[in-house]
């Protein structure tokens, strides 16, 4: 079984050490997104008191030449605390601190998409934009093969696994259960889980989150998943098409609404938003995976409950469309809609930013508008 | 999996015994550095009371002919308690006691670098020298192969492991977590940890510590790491280049500042110090590993974020230089600087003493001054 050697270290021994009192000292684990735009990194520092808010956390720095983010000759990059959560691994009073990365000149790093997202979100605060993201992922052994699959083969075809129960249907539920509890403890807004269509594939949903919180909560949920899979000795993959052929890909369907859409008659606003999205399909596809659409090209084929990457479509209760309006929303004439295009390894900051730009700021064309010039 | 047979002994059984009350008796584990200058040794004695300070601890002795430290015919050596910590393995009220070693004639043993370090630190007390040391190390299985690596091969190349998370990126985090908590409990000034560039390589940082405390806290932290790894059945290596080829070595980058450097305009004092260091490169290289530079020769190649052992260099935010001035220190014009030359198996007493001699006592030339 391809679980890591680390996972075989004696956990009872570890627990004895973790039970040692730590006095007034607090461990703060700083987390950031590396140069790939998908990978997470972390390191810890000791604080002399428990931070109560994000303002209590100092700036830090790291060696960007080791994370695909800078050259060795000028490698210092800054970590700016952005969102704080309880640490479900080291427990209270210790913290997880999600950070923004700045370059040596204090401009945002290439993969720091949070800064612009935050700016955009602050422009539309009064619309109360809510998001819910459905994060799909696949569990792999350390050999790279999906967890629980026969080592040199495949399980039976898809059909019995979605929301399944039983040792022949659900592979790796322990991870899902552990992750759910860890997120609840940490203060992440996790709102549900289910087994997915491909065996060893799962989904959790985070939301509803307003504005910048969507990106923050989803990135922390991802970190918690990586970290706890490490404890179990397996690997989590957010690759959008981990197994080629007649096996589902992994997406990050993004649900979106504004105060207006949620109120009576909101369906009209939803339909207007969808019209604008239809005219900007390329811009969104570029924003919806970390490789400008190349990753999603392997997933958005038009089959396996996806839309085709080259075509925009929308429809009530239609899982083969780019945008799905849930049946209940069609009936109540208000609510939210679901953009099914984002890939599992998307950056939620730019996905949510793109939706706000197109639907609320009514931008058009292939490029995002630089709003800093307009407000200068 | 190459973990030790000791690690498979029942920890539940052990815990039953460790839960037994011990009355007023206290176990004091005396630690010392052996004849190699890198190895640690320990033995325990029972005390009838809980020691409240280092002065409560009696001198002791040991058989130096079994630790590469003396001849059999005249083997007794003295253990002089120097620094006391809470014991994270036996827990309160038990203690870890770091000791200096004296020869039979009460002169310092060859590898007792603490005595001279302490004298030098006393000479510069009012400059309030602070140190922070970044201890890198590699976790190995009992077969000597890095922990988590495929048994007859190598992992994928370096890139994804530094500060990484995930079973395919971080090997052996349990040890790091256990060590951090053990140090916090013990009272060691551990200020951070991170995964390093090579898989199964990690780093912890100790500091800021003033004067002699740097050496004391770092040696205690190293002992705790060895002892934690022993419980898990793996081995901690401080070898500066455990795997040859395109794999990072292990250093002990040493950060240093004085009160003057930390105050406004302190950058000038930093630059003055760096100039002095620039003229004394060989002396420092000899002080920065236990083999007078031979160990570091395998590590300081100019590749893998090291400077070349034959050249001295300094630069802001430059990890390929001997001395690196952090970016924000360059901006704020005060703070500290980082000497990246010490090897992972250096003696922190020797390292911190060398920095004081060159930067604060303004010594020159290849030999230390005899005060």
XYZ file of C-alpha atoms in Angstrom:
747
model
C 0.000 0.000 0.000
C 1.484 3.266 -1.064
C 1.235 5.315 2.123
C 4.258 7.312 3.193
C 6.906 6.137 5.650
C 6.215 9.254 7.741
C 2.701 8.005 8.415
C 4.139 4.893 10.035
C 5.971 6.847 12.717
C 4.491 6.148 16.124
C 1.605 8.554 16.725
C 1.347 7.658 20.418
C 4.914 8.864 20.855
C 4.084 12.020 18.975
C 0.994 12.594 21.102
C 3.051 12.438 24.292
C 5.116 15.334 22.993
C 2.111 17.273 21.711
C 0.580 16.985 25.221
C 3.491 18.920 26.761
C 2.315 22.310 28.043
C 3.739 25.276 26.126
C 3.412 28.037 28.722
C 2.557 31.428 27.212
C 4.308 30.708 23.923
C 2.201 30.412 20.770
C 3.118 28.742 17.467
C 1.952 30.643 14.398
C 2.199 28.741 11.106
C 2.430 31.183 8.187
C 0.992 29.814 4.940
C 1.449 31.148 1.406
C 0.928 30.284 -2.245
C 4.165 29.564 -4.126
C 5.310 30.438 -7.627
C 3.256 27.695 -9.256
C 0.026 29.428 -8.227
C -1.261 26.092 -6.901
C 1.295 24.922 -4.339
C 1.152 25.857 -0.671
C 4.127 26.434 1.606
C 4.346 26.933 5.361
C 6.736 27.727 8.158
C 6.273 28.451 11.820
C 7.387 31.061 14.306
C 7.024 31.324 18.060
C 5.091 34.291 19.479
C 5.216 35.365 23.113
C 1.452 35.896 23.411
C -1.691 34.658 21.698
C -2.652 36.900 18.778
C -6.263 38.009 19.052
C -6.633 39.495 15.580
C -4.706 39.605 12.340
C -3.187 42.949 13.355
C -1.298 41.225 16.173
C 0.713 39.189 13.667
C 4.024 40.589 12.447
C 5.184 40.644 8.818
C 7.743 38.005 7.952
C 9.844 36.994 4.974
C 11.132 33.880 3.208
C 13.538 32.636 0.559
C 11.653 33.004 -2.703
C 14.408 31.306 -4.707
C 13.331 27.993 -3.164
C 9.647 28.354 -4.070
C 9.896 29.286 -7.770
C 9.396 32.924 -6.838
C 12.727 34.773 -7.075
C 16.450 34.523 -7.875
C 19.037 33.504 -5.286
C 20.849 36.798 -5.572
C 17.782 38.786 -4.501
C 15.589 36.240 -2.863
C 13.878 37.798 0.142
C 10.114 38.033 -0.210
C 7.644 39.391 2.313
C 4.812 37.540 4.026
C 1.926 39.801 4.988
C -0.638 38.162 7.311
C -4.098 38.269 5.733
C -6.386 35.821 7.567
C -6.008 33.938 10.839
C -7.546 30.572 11.852
C -7.258 28.207 14.797
C -4.708 25.430 14.213
C -6.447 22.024 14.190
C -3.105 20.195 14.212
C -1.368 21.919 17.113
C -4.663 23.153 18.610
C -5.298 26.242 20.731
C -3.759 28.694 21.305
C -1.764 28.051 18.120
C -2.741 29.623 14.791
C -2.706 29.170 11.020
C -1.977 32.456 9.263
C -2.756 32.786 5.567
C -0.451 35.380 3.999
C -0.057 37.529 0.915
C 3.349 37.493 -0.745
C 5.145 40.694 -1.774
C 8.316 40.919 -3.841
C 11.474 42.625 -2.576
C 10.100 45.963 -3.790
C 6.814 45.350 -1.925
C 4.824 44.871 -5.113
C 2.605 41.774 -5.182
C 4.295 38.530 -6.243
C 3.160 37.105 -9.613
C 0.912 34.544 -7.956
C -0.423 36.930 -5.287
C -3.886 37.290 -6.758
C -5.399 38.281 -3.431
C -4.362 41.894 -3.515
C -6.315 42.791 -6.642
C -9.231 40.568 -5.612
C -9.499 42.447 -2.323
C -9.471 45.755 -4.145
C -12.263 44.617 -6.475
C -14.325 43.225 -3.602
C -14.081 46.485 -1.717
C -15.574 48.275 -4.746
C -18.758 46.159 -4.596
C -19.230 45.779 -0.849
C -22.755 47.149 -0.987
C -23.839 44.371 -3.355
C -22.958 41.789 -0.652
C -21.529 39.254 -3.099
C -21.769 35.733 -1.688
C -19.839 32.765 -2.971
C -19.921 29.034 -2.386
C -17.242 26.867 -3.950
C -17.473 23.104 -4.454
C -13.951 21.780 -4.206
C -13.444 18.388 -5.857
C -10.218 16.440 -5.321
C -8.710 12.996 -5.781
C -6.823 10.955 -3.185
C -3.619 9.326 -4.444
C -1.109 6.971 -2.869
C 2.523 8.077 -2.718
C 2.943 6.082 -5.944
C 0.680 8.574 -7.699
C -2.099 5.998 -8.334
C -5.581 6.786 -6.947
C -5.989 5.601 -3.386
C -7.702 2.253 -3.045
C -7.505 1.419 -6.748
C -5.924 -1.941 -7.597
C -2.205 -1.300 -7.903
C -1.863 -2.180 -11.539
C -5.399 -1.662 -12.780
C -8.765 0.030 -12.448
C -11.917 -0.325 -10.346
C -15.313 -1.067 -11.901
C -16.758 1.735 -14.033
C -18.362 4.847 -12.562
C -21.925 4.537 -11.339
C -22.003 3.211 -7.779
C -19.523 5.625 -6.192
C -21.198 9.056 -6.106
C -22.396 9.578 -2.493
C -21.718 5.873 -2.005
C -21.255 3.929 1.208
C -19.435 0.674 1.737
C -15.878 -0.518 1.409
C -16.393 -1.266 -2.269
C -17.788 2.185 -2.979
C -16.082 4.767 -0.775
C -12.274 4.957 -0.739
C -10.631 7.040 1.978
C -13.586 8.411 3.942
C -11.371 8.806 7.034
C -9.663 11.703 5.317
C -12.966 13.379 4.522
C -14.214 12.995 8.093
C -10.980 14.257 9.593
C -10.883 17.206 7.201
C -14.447 18.242 7.974
C -13.807 18.344 11.725
C -10.476 20.075 11.298
C -12.090 22.804 9.186
C -14.932 23.285 11.672
C -12.393 23.631 14.491
C -10.249 26.035 12.508
C -13.217 28.315 11.778
C -13.335 27.588 8.029
C -16.884 27.873 6.646
C -17.152 24.298 5.411
C -20.790 23.600 4.576
C -20.799 20.027 3.281
C -19.104 16.960 1.800
C -19.950 14.110 -0.538
C -18.274 11.252 -2.326
C -17.829 11.981 -6.012
C -18.459 10.053 -9.213
C -14.943 8.623 -9.591
C -13.814 6.303 -6.760
C -11.232 8.014 -4.485
C -12.671 11.361 -5.599
C -14.420 13.537 -3.046
C -15.886 17.006 -2.723
C -16.270 19.532 0.064
C -18.066 22.830 -0.145
C -17.011 26.083 1.485
C -19.437 28.979 1.877
C -21.431 31.077 1.799
C -18.566 33.512 2.106
C -18.750 37.191 1.360
C -16.181 38.889 -0.811
C -12.515 38.211 -0.065
C -13.392 35.577 2.540
C -14.186 33.051 -0.190
C -10.604 32.896 -1.353
C -9.214 32.945 2.179
C -11.437 30.136 3.436
C -10.915 27.935 0.387
C -7.128 28.230 0.454
C -7.050 27.382 4.165
C -9.392 24.429 3.587
C -6.977 23.209 0.909
C -3.998 23.612 3.226
C -5.773 21.675 5.968
C -6.504 18.897 3.465
C -2.875 18.637 2.299
C -1.624 18.673 5.892
C -3.950 15.996 7.110
C -3.392 13.769 4.103
C 0.291 14.079 5.020
C -0.578 12.703 8.485
C -2.452 9.803 6.891
C 0.361 9.204 4.417
C -1.607 9.830 1.233
C -1.571 12.664 -1.285
C -4.369 14.969 -2.393
C -4.465 16.069 -5.994
C -6.367 19.039 -7.370
C -5.475 18.082 -10.914
C -8.562 18.682 -13.103
C -8.190 15.418 -15.033
C -6.121 12.974 -12.962
C -7.099 9.863 -14.973
C -7.676 10.069 -18.707
C -10.487 8.192 -20.357
C -13.919 7.431 -19.011
C -13.274 8.894 -15.578
C -14.611 12.197 -14.218
C -12.400 15.229 -13.892
C -12.282 17.494 -10.855
C -13.736 20.978 -10.832
C -14.492 23.781 -8.440
C -18.030 24.824 -9.299
C -18.565 28.339 -8.060
C -21.929 29.515 -6.825
C -22.561 33.240 -6.825
C -25.219 35.695 -5.775
C -25.688 39.316 -4.773
C -28.197 40.848 -2.388
C -30.297 41.797 -5.394
C -30.288 38.269 -6.817
C -31.314 36.864 -3.468
C -34.318 39.205 -3.182
C -37.705 38.842 -4.883
C -37.426 39.038 -8.634
C -33.673 38.422 -8.425
C -33.840 35.960 -11.328
C -33.796 38.901 -13.715
C -30.421 40.020 -12.344
C -29.165 36.463 -12.572
C -30.141 36.304 -16.227
C -28.478 39.648 -16.969
C -25.283 38.406 -15.315
C -25.338 35.262 -17.394
C -25.702 37.341 -20.550
C -22.588 39.294 -19.635
C -20.687 36.120 -18.823
C -21.634 34.724 -22.222
C -19.868 37.619 -23.946
C -16.670 37.142 -21.969
C -16.126 33.381 -22.070
C -12.429 33.554 -23.061
C -11.530 35.965 -20.268
C -13.142 33.674 -17.710
C -11.581 30.513 -19.103
C -8.181 32.177 -18.747
C -8.956 33.019 -15.124
C -10.350 29.620 -14.199
C -7.163 27.530 -13.942
C -3.529 28.414 -13.166
C -2.401 27.775 -16.746
C -4.743 30.134 -18.557
C -7.065 27.361 -19.732
C -4.571 24.618 -20.586
C -5.444 22.568 -17.493
C -9.164 22.894 -18.060
C -8.757 21.845 -21.703
C -8.142 18.328 -20.420
C -11.325 18.429 -18.322
C -13.972 20.546 -20.115
C -14.743 18.143 -22.928
C -18.527 18.333 -22.995
C -18.719 14.859 -21.447
C -18.690 13.717 -17.795
C -21.030 16.523 -16.733
C -18.874 19.296 -18.141
C -19.452 21.882 -20.812
C -17.088 22.067 -23.775
C -14.283 24.550 -23.195
C -14.875 26.226 -26.548
C -18.570 26.948 -26.042
C -20.545 28.955 -23.525
C -23.973 27.660 -22.476
C -26.428 28.138 -19.654
C -29.535 26.351 -18.499
C -31.792 25.477 -15.611
C -30.720 22.248 -13.895
C -28.321 21.539 -16.763
C -25.032 20.000 -15.635
C -23.688 19.913 -19.174
C -23.800 23.698 -19.396
C -21.171 26.283 -18.434
C -23.672 27.942 -16.109
C -26.368 26.027 -14.277
C -29.366 27.719 -12.703
C -30.568 25.411 -9.939
C -34.115 24.135 -10.405
C -35.309 25.805 -7.146
C -33.939 29.149 -8.242
C -35.816 28.840 -11.537
C -38.991 28.211 -9.545
C -38.528 30.840 -6.794
C -37.361 33.379 -9.379
C -34.489 34.384 -7.103
C -31.380 32.932 -5.533
C -28.002 32.230 -7.109
C -26.352 30.556 -10.074
C -23.538 28.067 -10.514
C -20.546 28.592 -12.798
C -19.300 25.073 -13.512
C -16.190 26.067 -15.442
C -13.512 26.654 -12.768
C -11.045 23.784 -12.447
C -10.237 22.070 -9.130
C -6.822 23.743 -9.052
C -8.159 27.223 -9.793
C -7.169 30.199 -7.686
C -10.402 31.243 -5.906
C -9.231 34.848 -5.650
C -9.208 35.343 -9.400
C -12.340 33.242 -9.985
C -14.366 35.371 -7.593
C -12.740 38.544 -8.894
C -13.628 37.632 -12.485
C -17.278 37.045 -11.577
C -17.480 40.399 -9.828
C -15.750 42.242 -12.678
C -18.042 40.836 -15.353
C -21.358 40.692 -13.496
C -21.168 43.667 -11.131
C -18.588 46.031 -12.605
C -20.013 45.185 -16.020
C -16.590 44.950 -17.659
C -16.318 43.776 -21.235
C -13.574 42.524 -23.495
C -10.620 40.232 -23.040
C -8.689 42.167 -20.397
C -9.613 43.181 -16.851
C -10.006 46.908 -16.319
C -7.314 48.601 -14.250
C -9.513 50.433 -11.761
C -6.583 52.060 -9.953
C -6.252 54.583 -12.770
C -9.928 55.521 -12.583
C -9.838 56.209 -8.868
C -6.466 57.991 -8.906
C 11.389 0.674 6.916
C 14.600 1.407 8.717
C 13.341 2.467 12.145
C 15.036 1.025 15.207
C 13.839 -2.012 17.117
C 13.652 0.190 20.220
C 10.917 2.155 18.543
C 8.722 -0.926 18.400
C 8.743 -1.423 22.162
C 5.334 -0.790 23.653
C 4.954 2.874 24.525
C 1.790 2.116 26.479
C 3.722 -0.162 28.764
C 6.343 2.508 29.138
C 3.749 5.138 29.942
C 2.386 3.035 32.798
C 5.774 3.153 34.420
C 6.373 6.822 33.653
C 3.059 7.585 35.396
C 4.400 6.202 38.700
C 4.807 9.016 41.257
C 8.394 9.667 42.329
C 7.897 11.302 45.722
C 10.454 14.005 46.498
C 13.177 12.466 44.394
C 14.328 14.279 41.272
C 16.133 12.862 38.242
C 18.847 15.112 36.819
C 20.247 14.094 33.426
C 23.738 15.521 32.978
C 24.653 16.217 29.312
C 28.070 16.891 27.839
C 29.939 17.143 24.547
C 32.334 14.256 23.930
C 35.788 14.079 22.411
C 34.548 14.441 18.827
C 33.276 17.947 19.545
C 29.960 16.973 17.915
C 28.652 14.021 19.893
C 26.506 14.341 22.998
C 26.555 12.058 26.020
C 24.249 11.825 29.030
C 23.828 10.085 32.342
C 21.411 10.566 35.191
C 21.570 10.912 38.939
C 18.901 11.062 41.618
C 18.673 14.182 43.779
C 16.723 14.406 47.046
C 15.226 17.761 46.170
C 14.207 19.746 43.085
C 17.081 22.046 42.083
C 15.853 25.625 41.715
C 18.955 27.028 40.075
C 22.187 25.792 38.546
C 23.955 26.392 41.864
C 21.927 23.617 43.474
C 23.501 21.029 41.186
C 26.588 19.186 42.371
C 29.702 18.573 40.257
C 30.032 15.071 38.919
C 32.489 13.014 36.905
C 32.642 10.317 34.191
C 34.924 7.902 32.403
C 36.557 9.926 29.663
C 38.314 6.914 28.150
C 34.906 5.799 26.870
C 34.107 9.063 25.169
C 37.309 9.720 23.211
C 38.372 12.147 25.926
C 41.092 10.547 28.038
C 43.352 7.543 28.563
C 42.176 4.568 30.615
C 44.978 4.997 33.134
C 43.805 8.484 34.064
C 40.267 8.641 32.849
C 38.190 10.573 35.348
C 36.868 13.818 33.982
C 34.734 16.404 35.735
C 31.221 17.503 34.824
C 30.510 21.082 35.909
C 26.832 22.055 35.613
C 26.439 25.078 33.351
C 22.772 25.404 32.301
C 19.583 23.757 33.542
C 16.338 23.030 31.636
C 13.071 21.231 32.358
C 13.120 17.631 31.130
C 10.490 17.122 28.381
C 10.981 13.335 28.444
C 10.675 12.670 32.160
C 8.771 15.935 32.776
C 8.662 18.012 35.976
C 10.322 18.080 38.427
C 13.126 16.355 36.521
C 15.920 18.319 34.809
C 18.344 18.343 31.916
C 21.706 19.747 32.988
C 24.155 20.873 30.314
C 27.721 20.587 31.651
C 31.263 21.736 30.944
C 33.949 19.062 30.941
C 37.228 19.508 32.833
C 40.249 17.224 32.664
C 41.705 15.536 35.713
C 43.775 18.669 36.381
C 40.638 20.834 36.150
C 41.729 22.432 32.913
C 39.084 22.482 30.167
C 38.819 19.368 28.026
C 39.898 19.795 24.362
C 36.304 20.027 23.167
C 35.141 22.234 26.045
C 34.835 25.436 24.032
C 32.354 26.924 26.513
C 34.922 28.098 29.047
C 36.704 30.474 26.693
C 33.445 31.512 25.046
C 32.048 32.529 28.423
C 35.145 34.641 29.193
C 34.937 36.410 25.834
C 31.208 37.045 26.277
C 31.840 38.607 29.700
C 34.289 41.030 28.124
C 31.570 42.440 25.841
C 28.532 42.221 28.128
C 27.633 45.870 27.839
C 27.348 45.624 24.048
C 24.487 43.170 24.567
C 25.354 40.751 21.753
C 22.365 38.776 20.468
C 22.511 35.646 18.386
C 20.024 33.533 16.466
C 21.130 30.265 14.946
C 19.328 28.373 12.176
C 20.017 24.710 12.758
C 19.563 22.527 9.682
C 19.553 18.737 9.953
C 18.639 15.617 8.021
C 16.501 12.749 9.304
C 17.964 9.332 8.438
C 16.677 5.802 8.896
C 18.808 3.420 10.950
C 20.187 2.247 7.584
C 21.760 5.659 7.092
C 19.525 6.510 4.105
C 17.457 9.696 4.372
C 14.089 9.064 5.968
C 11.238 8.570 3.519
C 13.506 8.277 0.476
C 12.939 5.169 -1.669
C 15.198 2.508 -0.226
C 17.322 1.991 -3.308
C 16.992 5.360 -4.989
C 16.212 9.054 -4.819
C 13.119 11.251 -4.626
C 12.264 13.744 -7.357
C 14.660 16.696 -7.603
C 14.633 19.635 -5.189
C 12.022 22.341 -5.771
C 8.768 21.347 -4.107
C 10.062 20.479 -0.624
C 11.117 23.806 0.952
C 8.317 24.750 3.399
C 6.257 22.058 1.669
C 3.110 20.319 2.883
C 1.786 16.929 1.856
C 2.937 13.331 2.086
C 4.903 13.699 -1.136
C 6.663 16.865 0.052
C 7.292 16.664 3.815
C 9.073 13.646 5.288
C 9.055 13.208 9.038
C 7.097 16.228 10.276
C 6.129 14.340 13.468
C 9.716 14.692 14.642
C 9.689 18.428 14.014
C 6.401 18.917 15.844
C 7.486 16.816 18.810
C 10.853 18.608 19.005
C 9.256 22.067 18.919
C 6.947 21.259 21.836
C 9.699 19.543 23.780
C 11.926 22.619 23.434
C 9.147 24.998 24.449
C 8.503 22.868 27.529
C 12.178 22.631 28.386
C 12.606 26.413 28.233
C 14.829 26.390 25.141
C 14.362 29.583 23.100
C 13.130 27.904 19.935
C 11.700 30.582 17.663
C 10.663 28.720 14.522
C 10.813 25.730 12.183
C 10.532 25.033 8.474
C 10.965 22.205 6.005
C 14.194 22.581 4.044
C 15.106 22.289 0.362
C 16.162 18.623 0.427
C 13.391 16.159 1.372
C 13.855 14.787 4.928
C 15.864 17.931 5.740
C 14.468 20.363 8.301
C 15.486 23.480 10.173
C 14.728 24.974 13.559
C 15.851 28.347 14.810
C 16.988 29.172 18.353
C 17.190 32.747 19.578
C 17.488 35.568 20.110
C 19.907 34.572 22.861
C 22.364 36.863 24.581
C 25.991 35.890 24.971
C 26.736 32.434 26.366
C 23.068 31.443 26.246
C 23.237 30.899 22.487
C 25.587 27.953 22.827
C 23.732 26.552 25.826
C 20.315 26.684 24.186
C 21.504 25.289 20.864
C 23.294 22.329 22.447
C 20.219 21.585 24.592
C 18.016 21.789 21.474
C 20.335 19.371 19.651
C 20.241 16.931 22.561
C 16.448 17.089 22.627
C 16.358 16.382 18.868
C 18.584 13.318 19.150
C 16.499 12.048 22.066
C 13.171 12.668 20.251
C 14.458 10.886 17.141
C 15.554 7.985 19.327
C 11.955 7.639 20.567
C 10.683 7.582 16.981
C 13.388 5.170 15.886
C 15.123 7.433 13.399
C 18.426 9.311 13.436
C 19.190 13.050 13.249
C 22.319 13.905 11.290
C 24.130 17.223 11.467
C 26.523 16.248 8.700
C 27.005 19.306 6.456
C 26.732 17.340 3.195
C 24.888 14.100 3.843
C 24.186 13.330 0.159
C 26.699 14.370 -2.513
C 25.485 15.700 -5.845
C 22.569 17.969 -6.562
C 21.256 17.929 -3.013
C 21.532 20.784 -0.495
C 23.943 20.624 2.397
C 23.111 21.503 6.000
C 24.342 24.671 7.653
C 23.868 26.645 10.842
C 23.438 30.216 9.633
C 24.252 32.531 12.504
C 22.510 35.849 12.934
C 24.283 38.457 15.037
C 23.694 41.952 16.358
C 24.773 44.288 19.128
C 22.783 47.038 20.841
C 24.479 49.547 18.539
C 23.505 47.625 15.397
C 19.905 47.392 16.552
C 19.624 51.155 17.110
C 19.079 53.868 14.488
C 21.954 54.075 12.062
C 23.187 50.654 13.196
C 23.859 49.665 9.582
C 27.227 51.386 9.856
C 28.281 49.148 12.757
C 27.079 46.183 10.703
C 29.167 47.222 7.716
C 32.210 47.801 9.924
C 31.837 44.293 11.303
C 31.540 42.811 7.851
C 34.739 44.565 6.799
C 36.562 43.048 9.750
C 35.133 39.617 8.954
C 36.249 40.038 5.344
C 39.869 40.190 6.528
C 39.709 37.120 8.737
C 37.975 34.526 6.554
C 40.388 31.643 7.246
C 40.197 32.050 11.016
C 36.403 31.893 10.877
C 36.341 28.936 8.489
C 38.530 27.054 10.983
C 36.085 27.887 13.784
C 32.954 27.017 11.833
C 33.060 23.204 11.841
C 34.627 20.630 14.179
C 37.326 19.681 11.660
C 38.852 23.089 11.025
C 37.091 23.542 7.677
C 37.335 20.037 6.250
C 33.649 19.307 6.865
C 32.545 22.607 5.362
C 34.710 21.996 2.296
C 32.146 19.392 1.222
C 29.315 21.894 1.659
C 30.517 25.420 0.767
C 30.818 24.963 -2.980
C 29.184 28.138 -4.262
C 26.186 26.077 -5.396
C 22.981 25.263 -3.499
C 22.729 28.694 -1.857
C 26.223 28.577 -0.358
C 29.260 30.751 -0.835
C 32.531 29.162 -1.982
C 34.747 28.192 0.955
C 37.769 29.925 -0.591
C 36.124 33.324 -1.057
C 34.576 35.855 1.270
C 31.562 37.829 0.023
C 28.711 39.874 1.440
C 25.469 41.275 0.028
C 21.951 42.409 0.763
C 19.424 39.567 0.370
C 22.103 37.449 -1.327
C 21.974 33.823 -0.324
C 25.060 32.964 -2.362
C 27.260 35.187 -0.190
C 29.223 34.410 2.991
C 27.373 37.193 4.805
C 23.824 38.178 3.974
C 22.264 41.437 5.110
C 18.477 40.883 5.212
C 16.458 43.067 2.861
C 14.605 44.994 5.586
C 17.833 45.656 7.491
C 19.178 47.278 4.330
C 15.998 49.358 4.161
C 15.713 50.328 7.841
C 19.491 50.899 8.132
C 19.656 48.926 11.385
C 19.183 45.398 12.651
C 21.443 42.376 12.301
C 23.365 40.332 9.744
C 23.588 36.668 8.878
C 26.841 34.689 8.633
C 25.957 31.760 6.365
C 29.265 29.925 6.731
C 28.905 27.821 9.912
C 28.233 24.165 9.213
C 25.326 22.242 10.755
C 27.717 20.372 13.059
C 29.549 23.505 14.220
C 30.118 24.194 17.906
C 28.001 27.274 18.664
C 30.397 28.267 21.466
C 33.248 28.412 18.932
C 31.128 30.236 16.359
C 29.733 32.925 18.658
C 33.132 33.467 20.278
C 34.766 33.977 16.873
C 32.199 36.588 15.916
C 32.775 38.527 19.128
C 36.559 38.389 18.790
C 36.561 39.700 15.225
C 33.660 42.158 15.287
C 33.705 43.533 18.837
C 37.226 42.913 20.135
C 38.527 43.896 16.672
C 41.063 41.060 16.604
C 43.071 40.458 13.445
C 45.183 37.686 12.045
C 44.846 33.951 11.991
C 44.971 33.210 15.715
C 42.688 34.219 18.591
C 44.192 36.589 21.173
C 44.961 35.107 24.599
C 43.425 37.429 27.170
